[in-house]
Tab-separated table of C-alpha atoms in Angstrom:
chain	number	residue	atom	x	y	z
U	10	MET	CA	-0.097	-0.071	0.093
U	11	ILE	CA	2.785	2.713	0.881
U	12	GLU	CA	4.837	1.407	-2.097
U	13	ARG	CA	1.421	2.196	-4.056
U	14	VAL	CA	1.125	5.729	-2.327
U	15	LYS	CA	4.450	6.614	-3.170
U	16	THR	CA	4.224	5.292	-6.427
U	17	VAL	CA	0.917	7.613	-7.642
U	18	GLY	CA	2.896	10.498	-6.289
U	19	GLN	CA	5.952	10.157	-8.172
U	20	TRP	CA	3.761	10.358	-10.970
U	21	LEU	CA	1.862	13.372	-10.171
U	22	SER	CA	5.029	14.804	-8.900
U	23	LEU	CA	6.100	14.404	-12.883
U	24	TYR	CA	3.338	16.037	-14.347
U	25	LEU	CA	2.640	19.084	-12.521
U	26	ALA	CA	6.338	19.304	-12.041
U	27	ILE	CA	5.878	19.214	-16.452
U	28	VAL	CA	3.316	21.865	-15.704
U	29	SER	CA	4.554	24.219	-13.547
U	30	PHE	CA	8.143	24.327	-15.027
U	31	SER	CA	6.274	24.997	-17.927
U	32	ILE	CA	4.156	27.882	-17.311
U	33	ILE	CA	7.924	28.735	-15.827
U	34	VAL	CA	9.668	29.028	-18.654
U	35	VAL	CA	6.364	31.016	-20.706
U	36	ILE	CA	6.702	33.599	-18.161
U	37	ASN	CA	9.909	34.753	-18.761
U	38	SER	CA	9.821	34.016	-21.306
U	39	THR	CA	9.605	37.844	-22.909
U	40	PHE	CA	10.462	37.626	-27.027
U	41	ILE	CA	7.387	36.222	-27.121
U	42	TYR	CA	5.597	39.785	-25.913
U	43	LYS	CA	8.260	41.258	-27.835
U	44	ILE	CA	6.866	39.882	-30.866
U	45	PHE	CA	3.325	40.861	-29.971
U	46	ILE	CA	3.622	44.035	-29.282
U	47	ARG	CA	4.921	44.371	-32.717
U	48	GLN	CA	2.326	41.758	-34.595
U	49	SER	CA	-0.109	43.895	-32.541
U	50	HIS	CA	1.131	47.126	-33.089
U	51	LEU	CA	0.424	48.224	-29.261
U	52	ASN	CA	2.435	51.174	-29.390
U	53	LYS	CA	0.018	53.326	-31.135
U	54	ILE	CA	-2.781	51.569	-29.254
U	55	VAL	CA	-1.090	52.396	-26.106
U	56	GLY	CA	1.501	55.444	-26.396
U	57	LEU	CA	4.469	54.039	-25.119
U	58	ASN	CA	6.581	52.884	-27.714
U	59	GLN	CA	8.087	49.919	-27.675
U	60	SER	CA	11.399	50.242	-25.427
U	61	GLU	CA	9.067	51.758	-22.664
U	62	LEU	CA	6.518	48.631	-23.078
U	63	MET	CA	9.324	46.083	-22.640
U	64	SER	CA	10.681	47.712	-19.886
U	65	ASP	CA	6.828	47.840	-17.786
U	66	TYR	CA	6.554	44.766	-18.881
U	67	ASN	CA	10.105	43.763	-17.180
U	68	ASN	CA	9.558	45.815	-14.595
U	69	LEU	CA	6.138	44.185	-13.828
U	70	LEU	CA	7.639	40.753	-14.034
U	71	ASP	CA	10.902	41.117	-11.763
U	72	TYR	CA	8.300	42.384	-9.451
U	73	PHE	CA	6.596	39.133	-9.555
U	74	ASN	CA	9.251	37.210	-9.725
U	75	TYR	CA	11.402	38.446	-7.354
U	76	PRO	CA	9.895	38.489	-3.310
U	77	TRP	CA	12.211	41.079	-2.121
U	78	ILE	CA	10.743	43.432	-4.376
U	79	ASN	CA	6.859	44.742	-2.991
U	80	LYS	CA	6.111	47.853	-5.140
U	81	VAL	CA	5.477	48.041	-9.652
U	82	LYS	CA	7.822	50.711	-10.857
U	83	MET	CA	5.786	51.298	-14.434
U	84	ILE	CA	5.682	54.604	-16.775
U	85	LEU	CA	2.016	53.304	-17.212
U	86	PRO	CA	-0.735	54.170	-14.108
U	87	SER	CA	-2.608	52.195	-12.107
U	88	SER	CA	-5.076	52.214	-9.791
U	89	TYR	CA	-5.313	50.894	-6.564
U	90	ASN	CA	-7.424	47.579	-7.702
U	91	GLY	CA	-4.950	47.305	-10.424
U	92	MET	CA	-1.917	47.137	-7.619
U	93	GLN	CA	-3.954	44.678	-5.865
U	94	HIS	CA	-4.361	42.568	-8.416
U	95	TYR	CA	-0.499	42.534	-9.424
U	96	HIS	CA	-0.340	41.625	-5.663
U	97	ASP	CA	-2.699	38.467	-6.182
U	98	VAL	CA	-1.204	37.481	-9.494
U	99	LYS	CA	2.457	38.124	-8.002
U	100	GLN	CA	1.356	35.304	-4.919
U	101	LEU	CA	0.240	32.770	-7.422
U	102	VAL	CA	3.584	33.121	-9.042
U	103	GLN	CA	5.492	32.494	-5.965
U	104	PHE	CA	2.956	29.663	-4.892
U	105	ASN	CA	3.992	28.233	-8.431
U	106	TYR	CA	7.943	28.605	-8.041
U	107	GLY	CA	7.281	27.394	-4.616
U	108	CYS	CA	5.583	23.894	-6.017
U	109	PHE	CA	8.251	23.780	-8.809
U	110	LEU	CA	10.925	23.543	-6.120
U	111	ILE	CA	9.074	20.480	-4.121
U	112	LEU	CA	7.685	18.830	-6.949
U	113	GLY	CA	10.992	19.659	-9.266
U	114	PHE	CA	12.696	17.391	-7.014
U	115	ILE	CA	11.061	14.289	-6.498
U	116	ALA	CA	10.465	14.525	-10.362
U	117	ILE	CA	14.411	14.913	-10.812
U	118	MET	CA	14.530	12.064	-7.949
U	119	PHE	CA	12.312	9.695	-9.443
U	120	ILE	CA	12.829	10.332	-13.536
U	121	CYS	CA	16.809	8.630	-12.198
U	122	GLN	CA	15.623	6.232	-10.049
U	123	LEU	CA	13.759	5.399	-13.526
U	124	THR	CA	17.218	5.706	-15.896
U	125	LYS	CA	19.201	4.084	-13.235
U	126	GLN	CA	17.102	1.142	-12.971
U	127	LYS	CA	17.587	1.308	-16.758
U	128	GLU	CA	13.131	1.672	-16.627
U	129	LEU	CA	12.557	4.904	-18.301
U	130	TRP	CA	10.196	2.530	-21.631
U	131	LYS	CA	8.155	3.205	-18.394
U	132	LEU	CA	7.102	6.557	-19.596
U	133	VAL	CA	6.233	6.257	-22.624
U	134	ARG	CA	2.261	4.566	-21.981
U	135	PRO	CA	1.218	7.340	-19.609
U	136	PHE	CA	2.915	9.691	-21.565
U	137	GLN	CA	0.861	9.015	-24.956
U	138	MET	CA	-2.108	9.179	-22.863
U	139	ALA	CA	-1.551	12.246	-20.547
U	140	ILE	CA	-0.084	13.695	-24.601
U	141	THR	CA	-4.170	14.083	-25.303
U	142	VAL	CA	-4.669	16.167	-21.943
U	143	PRO	CA	-3.083	19.549	-24.160
U	144	PHE	CA	-4.395	19.138	-27.102
U	145	LEU	CA	-7.951	19.072	-26.218
U	146	SER	CA	-7.085	22.068	-23.508
U	147	VAL	CA	-5.909	24.368	-27.183
U	148	PHE	CA	-8.695	23.159	-28.850
U	149	LEU	CA	-11.111	23.980	-26.599
U	150	LEU	CA	-9.288	27.395	-25.600
U	151	PHE	CA	-9.056	28.075	-29.290
U	152	PHE	CA	-11.987	28.335	-30.336
U	153	ASN	CA	-13.854	29.991	-26.648
U	154	PHE	CA	-11.543	31.436	-25.669
U	155	ASP	CA	-13.113	34.645	-24.028
U	156	HIS	CA	-15.245	31.916	-21.373
U	157	TYR	CA	-12.851	29.756	-19.953
U	158	PHE	CA	-10.360	33.250	-19.711
U	159	ILE	CA	-12.901	34.587	-17.557
U	160	LEU	CA	-13.768	31.335	-15.638
U	161	PHE	CA	-10.244	30.918	-15.008
U	162	HIS	CA	-9.869	34.091	-13.544
U	163	GLU	CA	-13.165	33.367	-11.399
U	164	LEU	CA	-12.106	29.980	-9.669
U	165	VAL	CA	-8.741	31.688	-8.957
U	166	PHE	CA	-8.917	35.334	-7.581
U	167	ARG	CA	-11.792	36.323	-5.055
U	168	ASN	CA	-12.170	40.008	-5.666
U	169	ASN	CA	-12.806	41.736	-8.631
U	170	ASP	CA	-9.948	43.502	-8.822
U	171	TRP	CA	-8.880	41.718	-12.521
U	172	ILE	CA	-11.973	43.343	-13.880
U	173	PHE	CA	-9.376	46.596	-15.674
U	174	ASN	CA	-10.922	49.701	-16.725
U	175	PRO	CA	-8.608	50.584	-19.984
U	176	LYS	CA	-8.407	54.365	-18.273
U	177	LEU	CA	-7.873	54.385	-14.535
U	178	ASP	CA	-5.439	50.686	-15.757
U	179	PRO	CA	-3.828	50.870	-19.381
U	180	ILE	CA	-2.071	47.436	-19.022
U	181	ILE	CA	-5.410	45.856	-19.617
U	182	LEU	CA	-4.599	48.001	-23.385
U	183	ALA	CA	-0.976	46.094	-23.203
U	184	LEU	CA	-1.721	43.180	-22.062
U	185	PRO	CA	-5.119	41.947	-23.926
U	186	GLU	CA	-6.394	38.635	-23.773
U	187	ASN	CA	-4.866	37.919	-27.108
U	188	PHE	CA	-1.365	37.617	-25.545
U	189	PHE	CA	-2.684	35.535	-23.087
U	190	MET	CA	-3.857	33.050	-25.163
U	191	ILE	CA	-1.019	32.802	-27.217
U	192	CYS	CA	1.019	32.391	-23.066
U	193	PHE	CA	-1.370	29.635	-22.554
U	194	LEU	CA	-0.501	28.269	-25.920
U	195	MET	CA	2.505	28.046	-25.996
U	196	VAL	CA	2.753	26.367	-21.851
U	197	PHE	CA	0.456	23.647	-23.996
U	198	CYS	CA	2.915	23.505	-26.704
U	199	LEU	CA	5.869	23.091	-23.883
U	200	ILE	CA	3.658	20.061	-21.907
U	201	GLU	CA	3.455	18.091	-24.799
U	202	MET	CA	7.004	18.587	-26.080
U	203	PHE	CA	8.431	17.524	-22.490
U	204	PHE	CA	5.962	14.415	-22.702
U	205	LEU	CA	7.237	13.254	-26.439
U	206	VAL	CA	11.100	13.826	-25.180
U	207	GLY	CA	9.590	11.486	-22.334
U	208	ILE	CA	8.627	8.946	-25.360
U	209	TYR	CA	10.794	9.110	-27.246
U	210	PHE	CA	13.713	8.721	-24.301
U	211	GLY	CA	11.811	5.463	-23.353
U	212	LYS	CA	10.999	4.634	-26.614
U	213	ARG	CA	15.318	4.600	-27.543
U	214	GLU	CA	15.500	2.215	-24.031
U	215	ILE	CA	13.492	-0.945	-25.181
U	216	LYS	CA	14.468	-0.469	-28.522
U	217	ARG	CA	18.086	-0.688	-26.912
U	218	SER	CA	16.800	-3.662	-24.436
U	219	LYS	CA	15.573	-5.624	-28.098
């Protein structure tokens, strides 16, 4: 019984660590926003040039990423409710980092164990089954992203501070829903990539054992 609980914990940690790490990578991939600025002509919409937009974006990320930064410094003005929402997002980002430190350690130890015992082939079937989940998620998001985006906020946040007024919080113009949709898609693509890598090494081990 204990061994079974341990195994379930290892697999669950591996899946969640992949999701958590994918989120961290996308959050810190500032090139995504840089490309989005050019493609969406945000400088004309927001009234800031590209370097100013990137500066605000990087400062916002610094606030989210580093626990010791307790104030957002941006060119764009922010309301009290807007600042509260930034604080709520910061707590989520920090929580994700904490989860990754714990789950990532368990996942790495699990992968090392499978590698040492030449049992990477065990990744193949579970990852083949799990790979359909991001695919279905992308399919649902693509056709009704607005609904799921609002639902996500309603579930995660216990207030309405995330409902921005563009006049008081022009950041909503600098970070529109389309940008978040791209970020979500990138997260799902990364998750798929990790599953494919696991399947590849698992199958390679099977071939070597024959």
